[in-house]
Coordinates of C-alpha atoms and ligand atoms in Angstrom, one line a residue:
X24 CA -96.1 23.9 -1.5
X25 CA -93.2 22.5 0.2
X26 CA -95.0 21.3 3.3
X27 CA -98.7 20.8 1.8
X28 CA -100.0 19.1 4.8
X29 CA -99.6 21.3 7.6
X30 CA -100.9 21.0 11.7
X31 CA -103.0 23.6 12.5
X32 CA -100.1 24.7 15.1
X33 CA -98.1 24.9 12.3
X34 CA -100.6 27.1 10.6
X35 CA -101.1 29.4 13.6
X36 CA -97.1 30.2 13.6
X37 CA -96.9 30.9 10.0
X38 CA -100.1 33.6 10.7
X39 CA -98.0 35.0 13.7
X40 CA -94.8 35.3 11.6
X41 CA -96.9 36.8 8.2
X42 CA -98.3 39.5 10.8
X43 CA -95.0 40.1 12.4
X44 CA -93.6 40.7 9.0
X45 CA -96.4 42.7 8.0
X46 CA -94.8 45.7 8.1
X47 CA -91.3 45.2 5.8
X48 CA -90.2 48.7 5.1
X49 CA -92.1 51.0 7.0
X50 CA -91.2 52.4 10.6
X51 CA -90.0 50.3 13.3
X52 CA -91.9 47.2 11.7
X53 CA -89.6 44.1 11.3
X54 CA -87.2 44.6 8.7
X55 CA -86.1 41.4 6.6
X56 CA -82.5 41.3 7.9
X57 CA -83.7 41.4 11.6
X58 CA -83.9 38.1 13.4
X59 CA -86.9 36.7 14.0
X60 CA -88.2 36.6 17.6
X61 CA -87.4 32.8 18.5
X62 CA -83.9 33.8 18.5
X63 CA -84.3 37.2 20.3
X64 CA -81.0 37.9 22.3
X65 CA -78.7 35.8 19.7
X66 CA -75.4 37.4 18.9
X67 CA -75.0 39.2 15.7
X68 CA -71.8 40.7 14.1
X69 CA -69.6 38.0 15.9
X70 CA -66.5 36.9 13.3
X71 CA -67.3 34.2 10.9
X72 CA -66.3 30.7 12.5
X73 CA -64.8 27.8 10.6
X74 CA -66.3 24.4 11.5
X75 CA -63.7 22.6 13.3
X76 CA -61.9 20.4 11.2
X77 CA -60.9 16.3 10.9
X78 CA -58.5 16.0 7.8
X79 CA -57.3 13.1 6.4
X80 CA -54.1 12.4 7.3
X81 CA -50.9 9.4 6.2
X82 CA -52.0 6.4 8.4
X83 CA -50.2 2.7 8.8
X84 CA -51.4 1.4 5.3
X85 CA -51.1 4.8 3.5
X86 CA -53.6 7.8 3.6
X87 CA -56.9 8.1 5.4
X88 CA -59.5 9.7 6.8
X89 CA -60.8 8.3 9.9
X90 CA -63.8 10.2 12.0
X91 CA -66.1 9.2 14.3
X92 CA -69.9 11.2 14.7
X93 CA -71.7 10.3 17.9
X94 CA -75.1 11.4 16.9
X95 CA -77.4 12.9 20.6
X96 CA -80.2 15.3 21.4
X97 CA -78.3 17.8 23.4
X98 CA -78.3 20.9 24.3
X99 CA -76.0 23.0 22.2
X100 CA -75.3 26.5 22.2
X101 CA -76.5 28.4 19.0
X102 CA -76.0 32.5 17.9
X103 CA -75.1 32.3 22.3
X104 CA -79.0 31.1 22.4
X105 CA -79.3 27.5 24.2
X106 CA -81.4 24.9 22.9
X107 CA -81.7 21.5 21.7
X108 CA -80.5 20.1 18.7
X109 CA -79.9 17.0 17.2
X110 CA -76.1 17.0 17.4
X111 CA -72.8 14.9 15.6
X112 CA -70.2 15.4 18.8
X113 CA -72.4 17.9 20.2
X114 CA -72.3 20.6 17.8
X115 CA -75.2 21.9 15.4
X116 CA -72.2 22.7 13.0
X117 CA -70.6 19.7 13.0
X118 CA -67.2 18.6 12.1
X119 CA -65.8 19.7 8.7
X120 CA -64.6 16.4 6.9
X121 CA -61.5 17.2 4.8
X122 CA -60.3 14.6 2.5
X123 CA -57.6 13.8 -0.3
X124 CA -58.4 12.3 -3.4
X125 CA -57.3 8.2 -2.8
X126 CA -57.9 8.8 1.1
X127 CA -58.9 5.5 2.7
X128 CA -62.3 6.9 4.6
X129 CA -63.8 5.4 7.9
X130 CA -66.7 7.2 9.5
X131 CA -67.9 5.6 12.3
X132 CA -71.8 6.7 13.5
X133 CA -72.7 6.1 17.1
X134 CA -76.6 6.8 17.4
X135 CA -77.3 7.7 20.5
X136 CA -80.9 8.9 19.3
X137 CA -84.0 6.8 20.1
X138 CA -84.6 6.2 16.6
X139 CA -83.2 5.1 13.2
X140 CA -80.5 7.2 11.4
X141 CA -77.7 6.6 8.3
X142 CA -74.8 8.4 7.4
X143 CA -74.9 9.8 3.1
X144 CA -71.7 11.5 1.8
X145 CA -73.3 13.5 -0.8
X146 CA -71.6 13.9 -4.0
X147 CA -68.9 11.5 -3.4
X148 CA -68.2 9.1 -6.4
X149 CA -67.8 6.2 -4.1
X150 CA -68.8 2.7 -3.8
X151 CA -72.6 2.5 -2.9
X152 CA -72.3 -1.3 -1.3
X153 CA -71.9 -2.1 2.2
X154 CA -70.1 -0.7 4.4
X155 CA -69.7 2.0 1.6
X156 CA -72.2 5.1 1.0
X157 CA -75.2 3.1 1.5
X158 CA -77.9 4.7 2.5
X159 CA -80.6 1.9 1.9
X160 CA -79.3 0.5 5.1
X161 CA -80.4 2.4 9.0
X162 CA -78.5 2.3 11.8
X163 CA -80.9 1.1 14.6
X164 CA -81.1 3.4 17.5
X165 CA -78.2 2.8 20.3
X166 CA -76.0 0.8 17.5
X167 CA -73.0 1.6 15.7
X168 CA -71.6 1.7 12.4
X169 CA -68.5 1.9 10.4
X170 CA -68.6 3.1 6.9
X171 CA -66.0 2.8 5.0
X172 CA -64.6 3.0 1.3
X173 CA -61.7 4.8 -0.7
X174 CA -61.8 8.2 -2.7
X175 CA -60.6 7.5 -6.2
X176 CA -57.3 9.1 -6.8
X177 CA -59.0 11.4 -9.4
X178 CA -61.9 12.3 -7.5
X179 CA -63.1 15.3 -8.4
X180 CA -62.0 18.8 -5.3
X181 CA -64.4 21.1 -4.0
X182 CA -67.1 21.4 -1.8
X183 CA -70.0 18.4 -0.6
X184 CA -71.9 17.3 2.3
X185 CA -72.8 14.6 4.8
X186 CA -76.1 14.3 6.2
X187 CA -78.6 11.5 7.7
X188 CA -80.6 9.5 5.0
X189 CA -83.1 7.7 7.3
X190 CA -86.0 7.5 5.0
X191 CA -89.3 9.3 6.6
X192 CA -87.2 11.1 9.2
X193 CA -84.5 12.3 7.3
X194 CA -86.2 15.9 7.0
X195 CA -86.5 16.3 10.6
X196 CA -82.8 14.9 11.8
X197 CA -81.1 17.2 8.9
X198 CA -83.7 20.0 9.9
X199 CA -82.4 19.6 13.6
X200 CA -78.6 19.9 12.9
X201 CA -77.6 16.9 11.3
X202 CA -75.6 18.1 7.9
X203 CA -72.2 19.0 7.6
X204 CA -69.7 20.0 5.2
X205 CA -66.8 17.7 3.3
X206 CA -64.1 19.5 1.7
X207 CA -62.1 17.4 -1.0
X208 CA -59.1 19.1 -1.1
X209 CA -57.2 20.1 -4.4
X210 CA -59.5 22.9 -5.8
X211 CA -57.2 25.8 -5.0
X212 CA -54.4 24.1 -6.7
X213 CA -56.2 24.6 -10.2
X214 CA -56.2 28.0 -9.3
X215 CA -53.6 30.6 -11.5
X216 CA -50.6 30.1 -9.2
X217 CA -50.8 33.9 -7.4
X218 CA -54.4 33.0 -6.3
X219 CA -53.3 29.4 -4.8
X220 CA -53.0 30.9 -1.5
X221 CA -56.8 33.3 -1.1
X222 CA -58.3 33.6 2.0
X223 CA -60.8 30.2 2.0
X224 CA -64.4 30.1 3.9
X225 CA -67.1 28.1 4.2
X226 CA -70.4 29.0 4.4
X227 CA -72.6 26.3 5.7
X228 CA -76.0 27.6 4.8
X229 CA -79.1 26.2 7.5
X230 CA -82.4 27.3 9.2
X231 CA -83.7 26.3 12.3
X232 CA -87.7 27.1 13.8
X233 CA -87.5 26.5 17.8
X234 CA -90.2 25.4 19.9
X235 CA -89.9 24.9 23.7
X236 CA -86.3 25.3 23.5
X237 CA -85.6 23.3 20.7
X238 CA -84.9 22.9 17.4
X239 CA -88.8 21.1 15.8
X240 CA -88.3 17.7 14.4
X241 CA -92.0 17.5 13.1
X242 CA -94.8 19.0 10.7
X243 CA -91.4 21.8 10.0
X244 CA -93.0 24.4 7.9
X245 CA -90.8 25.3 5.4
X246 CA -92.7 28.4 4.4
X247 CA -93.0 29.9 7.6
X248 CA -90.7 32.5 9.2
X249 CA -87.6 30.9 9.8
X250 CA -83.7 31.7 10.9
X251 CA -81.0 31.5 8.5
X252 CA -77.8 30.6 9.9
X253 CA -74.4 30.6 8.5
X254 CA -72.1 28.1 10.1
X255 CA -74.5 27.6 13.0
X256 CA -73.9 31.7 13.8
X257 CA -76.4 34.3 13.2
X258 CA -75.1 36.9 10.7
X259 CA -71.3 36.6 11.3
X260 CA -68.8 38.9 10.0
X261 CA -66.3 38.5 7.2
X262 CA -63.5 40.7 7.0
X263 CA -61.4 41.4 3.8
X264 CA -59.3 44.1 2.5
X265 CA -60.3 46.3 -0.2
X266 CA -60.1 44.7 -3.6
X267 CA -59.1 41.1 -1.6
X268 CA -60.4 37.8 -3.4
X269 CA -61.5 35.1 -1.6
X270 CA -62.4 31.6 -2.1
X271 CA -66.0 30.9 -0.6
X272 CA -67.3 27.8 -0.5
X273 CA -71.3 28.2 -0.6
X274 CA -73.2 25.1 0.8
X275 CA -76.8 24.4 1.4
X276 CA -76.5 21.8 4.3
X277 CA -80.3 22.8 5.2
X278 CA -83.5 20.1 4.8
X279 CA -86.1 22.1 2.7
X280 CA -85.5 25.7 2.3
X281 CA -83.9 27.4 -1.3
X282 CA -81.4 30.5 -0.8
X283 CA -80.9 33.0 -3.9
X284 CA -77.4 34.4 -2.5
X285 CA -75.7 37.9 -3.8
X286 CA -73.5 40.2 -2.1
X287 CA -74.3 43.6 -2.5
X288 CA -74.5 43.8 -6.3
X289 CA -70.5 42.2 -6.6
X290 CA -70.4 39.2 -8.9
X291 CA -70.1 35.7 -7.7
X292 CA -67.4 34.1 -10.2
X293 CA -67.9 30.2 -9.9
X294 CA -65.4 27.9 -10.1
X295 CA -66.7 24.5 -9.1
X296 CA -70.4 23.7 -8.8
X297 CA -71.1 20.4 -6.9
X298 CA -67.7 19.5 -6.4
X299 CA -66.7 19.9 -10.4
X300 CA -64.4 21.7 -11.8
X301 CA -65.3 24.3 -13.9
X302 CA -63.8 24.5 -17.8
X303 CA -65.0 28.3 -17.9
X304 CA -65.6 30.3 -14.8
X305 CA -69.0 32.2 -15.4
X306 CA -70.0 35.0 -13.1
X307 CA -73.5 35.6 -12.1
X308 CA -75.2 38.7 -10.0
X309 CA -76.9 35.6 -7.7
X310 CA -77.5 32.3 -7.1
X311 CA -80.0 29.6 -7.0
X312 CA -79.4 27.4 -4.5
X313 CA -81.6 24.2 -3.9
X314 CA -81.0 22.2 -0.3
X315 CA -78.3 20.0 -1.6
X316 CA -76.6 22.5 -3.8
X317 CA -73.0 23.6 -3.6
X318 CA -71.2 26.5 -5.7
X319 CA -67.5 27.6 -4.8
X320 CA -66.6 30.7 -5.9
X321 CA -64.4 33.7 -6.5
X322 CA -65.6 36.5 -4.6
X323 CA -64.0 40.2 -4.6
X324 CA -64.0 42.5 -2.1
X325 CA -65.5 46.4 -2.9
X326 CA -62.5 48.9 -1.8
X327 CA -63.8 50.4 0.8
X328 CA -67.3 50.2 3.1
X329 CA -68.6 46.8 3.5
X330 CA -70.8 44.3 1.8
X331 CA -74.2 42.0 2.5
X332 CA -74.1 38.6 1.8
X333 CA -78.1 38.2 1.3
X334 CA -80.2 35.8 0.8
X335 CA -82.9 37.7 -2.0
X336 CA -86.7 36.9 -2.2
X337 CA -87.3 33.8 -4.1
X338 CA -90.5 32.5 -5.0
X339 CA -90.2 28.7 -5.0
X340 CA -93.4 28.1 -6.6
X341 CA -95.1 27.0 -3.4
X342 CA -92.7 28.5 -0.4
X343 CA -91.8 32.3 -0.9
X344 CA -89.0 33.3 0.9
X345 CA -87.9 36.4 1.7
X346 CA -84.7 38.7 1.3
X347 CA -82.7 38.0 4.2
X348 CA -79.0 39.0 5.3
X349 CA -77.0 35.9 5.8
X350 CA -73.3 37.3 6.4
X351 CA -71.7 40.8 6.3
X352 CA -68.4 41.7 4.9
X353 CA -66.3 44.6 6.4
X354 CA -63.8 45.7 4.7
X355 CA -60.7 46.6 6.3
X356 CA -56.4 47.3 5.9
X357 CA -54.3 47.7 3.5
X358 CA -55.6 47.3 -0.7
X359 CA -55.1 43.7 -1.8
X360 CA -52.8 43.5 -4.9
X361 CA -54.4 43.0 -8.1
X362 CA -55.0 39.7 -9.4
X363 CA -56.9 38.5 -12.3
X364 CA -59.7 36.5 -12.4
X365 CA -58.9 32.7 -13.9
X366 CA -60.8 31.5 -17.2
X367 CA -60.9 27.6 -16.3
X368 CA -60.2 25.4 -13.8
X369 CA -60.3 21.6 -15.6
X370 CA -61.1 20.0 -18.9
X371 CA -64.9 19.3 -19.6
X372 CA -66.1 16.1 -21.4
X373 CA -69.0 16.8 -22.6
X374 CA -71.2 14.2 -22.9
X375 CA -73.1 15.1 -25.9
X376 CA -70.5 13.8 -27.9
X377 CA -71.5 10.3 -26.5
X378 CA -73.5 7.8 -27.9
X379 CA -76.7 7.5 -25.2
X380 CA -76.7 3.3 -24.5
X381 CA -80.6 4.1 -23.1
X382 CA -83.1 7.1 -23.0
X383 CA -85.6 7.3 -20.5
X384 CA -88.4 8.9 -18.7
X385 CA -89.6 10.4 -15.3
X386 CA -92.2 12.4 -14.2
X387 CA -92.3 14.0 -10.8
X388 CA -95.9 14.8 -9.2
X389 CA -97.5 15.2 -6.0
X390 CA -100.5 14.8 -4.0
X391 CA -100.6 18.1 -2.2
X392 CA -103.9 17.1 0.2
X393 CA -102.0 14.0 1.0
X394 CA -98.8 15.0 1.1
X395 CA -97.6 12.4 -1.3
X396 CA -95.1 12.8 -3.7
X397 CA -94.4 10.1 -6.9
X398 CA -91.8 9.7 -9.5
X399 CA -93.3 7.8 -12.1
X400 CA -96.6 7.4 -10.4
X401 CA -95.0 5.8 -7.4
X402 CA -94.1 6.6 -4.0
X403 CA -90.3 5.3 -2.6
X404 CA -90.0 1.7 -1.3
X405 CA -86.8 -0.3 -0.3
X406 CA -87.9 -2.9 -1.6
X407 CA -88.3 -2.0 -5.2
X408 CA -85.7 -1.8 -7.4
X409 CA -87.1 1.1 -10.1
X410 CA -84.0 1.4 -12.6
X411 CA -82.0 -1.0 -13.9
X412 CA -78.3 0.3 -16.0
X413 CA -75.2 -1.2 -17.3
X414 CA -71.9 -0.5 -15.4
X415 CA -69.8 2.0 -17.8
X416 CA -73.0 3.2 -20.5
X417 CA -74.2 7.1 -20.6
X418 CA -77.7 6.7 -20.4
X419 CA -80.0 10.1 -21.4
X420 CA -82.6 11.1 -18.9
X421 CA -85.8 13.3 -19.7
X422 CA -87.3 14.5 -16.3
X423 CA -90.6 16.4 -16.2
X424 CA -92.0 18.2 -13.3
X425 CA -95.4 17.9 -13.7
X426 CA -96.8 20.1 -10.3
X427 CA -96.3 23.7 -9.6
X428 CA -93.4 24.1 -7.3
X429 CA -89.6 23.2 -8.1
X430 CA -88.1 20.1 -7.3
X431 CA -84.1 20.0 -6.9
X432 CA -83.8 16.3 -8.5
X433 CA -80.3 14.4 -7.3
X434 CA -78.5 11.8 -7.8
X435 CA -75.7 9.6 -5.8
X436 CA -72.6 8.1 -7.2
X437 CA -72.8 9.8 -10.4
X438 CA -73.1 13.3 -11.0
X439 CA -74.7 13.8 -14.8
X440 CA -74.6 16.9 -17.4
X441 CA -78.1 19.0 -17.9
X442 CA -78.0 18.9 -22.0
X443 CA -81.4 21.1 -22.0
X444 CA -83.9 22.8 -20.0
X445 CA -87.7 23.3 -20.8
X446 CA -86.0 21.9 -24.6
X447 CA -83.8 24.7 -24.3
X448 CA -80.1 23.6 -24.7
X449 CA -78.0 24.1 -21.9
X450 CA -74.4 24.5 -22.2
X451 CA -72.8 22.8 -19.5
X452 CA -69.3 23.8 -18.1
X453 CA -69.0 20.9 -15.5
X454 CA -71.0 17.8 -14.4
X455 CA -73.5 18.6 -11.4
X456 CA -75.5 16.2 -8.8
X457 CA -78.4 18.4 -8.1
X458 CA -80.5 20.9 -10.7
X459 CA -83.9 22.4 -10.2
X460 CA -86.6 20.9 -12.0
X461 CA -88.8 24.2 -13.0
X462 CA -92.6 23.5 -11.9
X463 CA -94.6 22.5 -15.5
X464 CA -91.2 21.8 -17.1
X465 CA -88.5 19.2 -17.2
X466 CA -84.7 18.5 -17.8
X467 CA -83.0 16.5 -19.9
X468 CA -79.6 14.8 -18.3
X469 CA -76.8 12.6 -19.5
X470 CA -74.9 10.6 -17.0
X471 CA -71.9 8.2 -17.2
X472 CA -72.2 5.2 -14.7
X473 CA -68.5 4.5 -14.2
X474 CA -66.7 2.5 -11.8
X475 CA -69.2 1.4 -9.1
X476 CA -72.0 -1.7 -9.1
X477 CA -74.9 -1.7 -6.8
X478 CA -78.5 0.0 -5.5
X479 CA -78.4 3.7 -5.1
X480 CA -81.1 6.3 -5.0
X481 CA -82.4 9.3 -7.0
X482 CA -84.7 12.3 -5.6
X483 CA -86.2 15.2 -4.9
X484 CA -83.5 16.8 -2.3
X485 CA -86.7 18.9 -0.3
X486 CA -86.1 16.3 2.5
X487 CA -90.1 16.7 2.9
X488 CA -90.6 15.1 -0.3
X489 CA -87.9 12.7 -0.3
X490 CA -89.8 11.5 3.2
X491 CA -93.0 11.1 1.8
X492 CA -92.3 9.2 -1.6
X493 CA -90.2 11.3 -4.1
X494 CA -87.2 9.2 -4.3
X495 CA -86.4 5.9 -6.1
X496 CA -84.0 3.0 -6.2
X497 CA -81.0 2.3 -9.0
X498 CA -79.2 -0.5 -9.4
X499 CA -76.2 -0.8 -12.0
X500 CA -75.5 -4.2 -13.1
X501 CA -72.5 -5.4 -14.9
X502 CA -72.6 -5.5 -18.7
X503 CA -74.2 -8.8 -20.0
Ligands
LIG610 CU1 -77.9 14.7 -0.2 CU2 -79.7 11.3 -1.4 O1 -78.7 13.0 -0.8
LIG611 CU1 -76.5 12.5 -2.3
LIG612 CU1 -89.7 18.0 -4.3

């Protein structure tokens, strides 16, 4: 399970919430879409809110992005419910950050928490060395920090995230409200020219569990009943016309929890996973989506009534998770005109047709009465450099869950290509930085280490695990 290792308070919640659910489709019991009790009076139905936005913008020495996060424990407002939170400028949802491939990016972090924190853009193929994305380094409590590095002018558009990194109390601070999302612009321009200009949302995808008026930071339970938010509201309202096509962008900013997400039955038409391109656009009834993963999509509109955006039950092979409804989509107005549906958005090279410089293996496992998680029989240290690769090779890696639950493995820097799953081929339509390792089976990657030296990490993206030993050090080295 997710959280093996649980308090018995912990264990007492989760037998409240399995009674109060005890009752799922009979009578007046609590239905699945309802909201769980620690956020009785929230506000439902209210219109879908966009994260306020800091875009990158032409500055004295040519574009950038320049934002600055203070990090507090405040009291914020959430679904009109108060409580505390562990808050970038205040907000649960923080800022969007919306950049341009070759902005110049400076994201300062002021922690104004009493303990340790770090600032990871995940997903961006940017330099992992001081003061760039890394995340090896804290910022101690009551100091600040300037990050800073440039997005390559061919960086990949479309959806990622930022989030705190601080190794052993990264589940808690990303539990409490600090993720948010990073829009690289440029995905909408690969679209057929009469669909440049849909209707765009995100859909920031996080749970909290409240005690005492706010938000837990400790023994989170990631199987027990929880409250799934969308943008920080509590199922908001979408509103398109009949037949409309919009561009969502799908993220789960959250620390532990997997969403399967449908909308009443309609396809979901992807067109970037992780922030890549697609070179055929596949459409699927729903999707898996680990904490860390991202899908933009197509999305149509019925033409007439309204839709569910749902979360459906998932069984996560330790946590099972029930079907929830996350958004709701009236429809409303005049028909949209008909559009088609586009094929492809970018080219693919597929890394098959590369000659692997290195194969190796991992093997992820746990210690559930512990609550200690290994790759390769050992547990995370800074100090221990795990993988060594050459700047510019494709190396292949085989990756084997050996436990019972799933694992969402990820990667910085890089995002790779699954070639095969439980030694099935897979054929990939885009690199990715985060796949599901299925419990008792493995995946086999390839990956391209281009452009950047230095130490970066790989791991399990349940924050729980990362915190307690599933993650490990990589360091590319230039070619001898
Ligand atoms: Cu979302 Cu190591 O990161
Ligand atoms: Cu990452
Ligand atoms: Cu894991």
């Amino acid at each position: 399970m997710v959280r093996a290792f649980r308090t018995l308070a912990a264990v007492a919640l989760l037998t409240v919430s399995l009674l109060a659910c005890g009752d799922d489709d009979g009578g007046d019991g609590a239905s699945p879409s309802s909201p769980p009790a620690s956020l009785d009076g929230a506000a439902t139905g209210e219109p879908l809110a966009a994260p306020e936005v800091i875009a990158g913008e032409d500055g004295p020495g040519g574009r950038q992005l320049v934002a600055k996060l203070e990090v507090a424990k405040a009291p914020t407002e959430i679904a009109g419910v108060e409580m505390t939170a562990l808050t970038y400028n205040g907000s649960f949802q923080p800022p969007l950050l919306e950049m341009t491939p070759g902005d110049h990016v400076e994201i300062t972090i002021v922690n104004g928490l009493d303990e340790a924190t770090n600032l990871h853009t995940h997903g961006l193929h940017v330099s992992p060395i001081t003061p760039g994305d890394n995340v090896l380094m804290t910022i101690p409590a009551g100091e600040s920090f300037t990050y800073e590095y440039d997005l390559p002018d061919d960086h990949a558009p479309g959806t990622y995230w930022y989030h705190s990194h601080a190794h052993g109390i990264s589940e808690g601070q990303v539990f409490a409200g600090m993720s948010g999302v990073i829009v690289i612009r440029g995905l909408d321009e690969l679209l057929p020219a009469d669909l440049r200009d849909v209707t765009q949302h995100v859909f920031a995808l996080k749970d909290i569990q409240i005690e005492d008026g706010a938000i837990i930071t400790d023994n989170i339970d990631s199987n027990a009943s929880t409250t799934r938010l969308v943008n920080g509201q509590l199922q908001p309202v979408v509103t398109m016309r009949p037949g409309e096509i919009q561009l969502w962008r799908l993220a789960n900013v959250g620390a532990d929890i997997f969403y399967r997400v449908a909308l009443s039955g309609a396809e979901l038409h992807v067109i970037a996973e992780d922030g890549n391109p697609v070179a055929q656009v596949r459409s699927f009834d729903d999707l898996v989506m680990p904490p860390g993963k991202r899908f933009d999509v197509l999305v149509q509109a019925a033409d007439s009534g309204s839709m569910n955006l749902e979360t459906l039950g998932y069984d996560q092979g330790g946590d099972t998770y029930p079907e929830v409804t996350l958004a709701t989509v009236a429809i409303d107005g005049d028909p949209a005109p008909e559009l088609s549906l586009p094929t492809s958005l970018a080219p693919f090279d597929d890394l098959r047709e590369v000659e692997a410089a290195e194969s190796r293996s991992f093997a992820f496992t746990e210690d559930d009465a512990n609550n200690q998680f290994f790759i390769n029989g050992e547990m995370f240290s800074h100090d221990r450099v795990n993988t060594v690769v050459q700047l510019d090779t494709v190396e292949e890696w085989a990756i084997s869950n050996d436990t019972t639950e799933q694992h969402p493995f990820h990667i910085h820097v890089n995002d790779f290509q699954v070639v095969s799953v439980n030694g099935e081929a897979y054929d990939a339509v885009s690199l990715q930085d985060t796949v599901i390792l299925p419990p008792g089976g493995d995946v086999v990657i390839r990956m391209h280490f281009t452009d950047f030296l230095g130490k970066y990490v790989y791991h399990c993206h349940i924050l729980n695990h990362e915190d307690n030993g599933m993650m490990a050090v990589l360091e590319v080295v230039a070619a001898a």
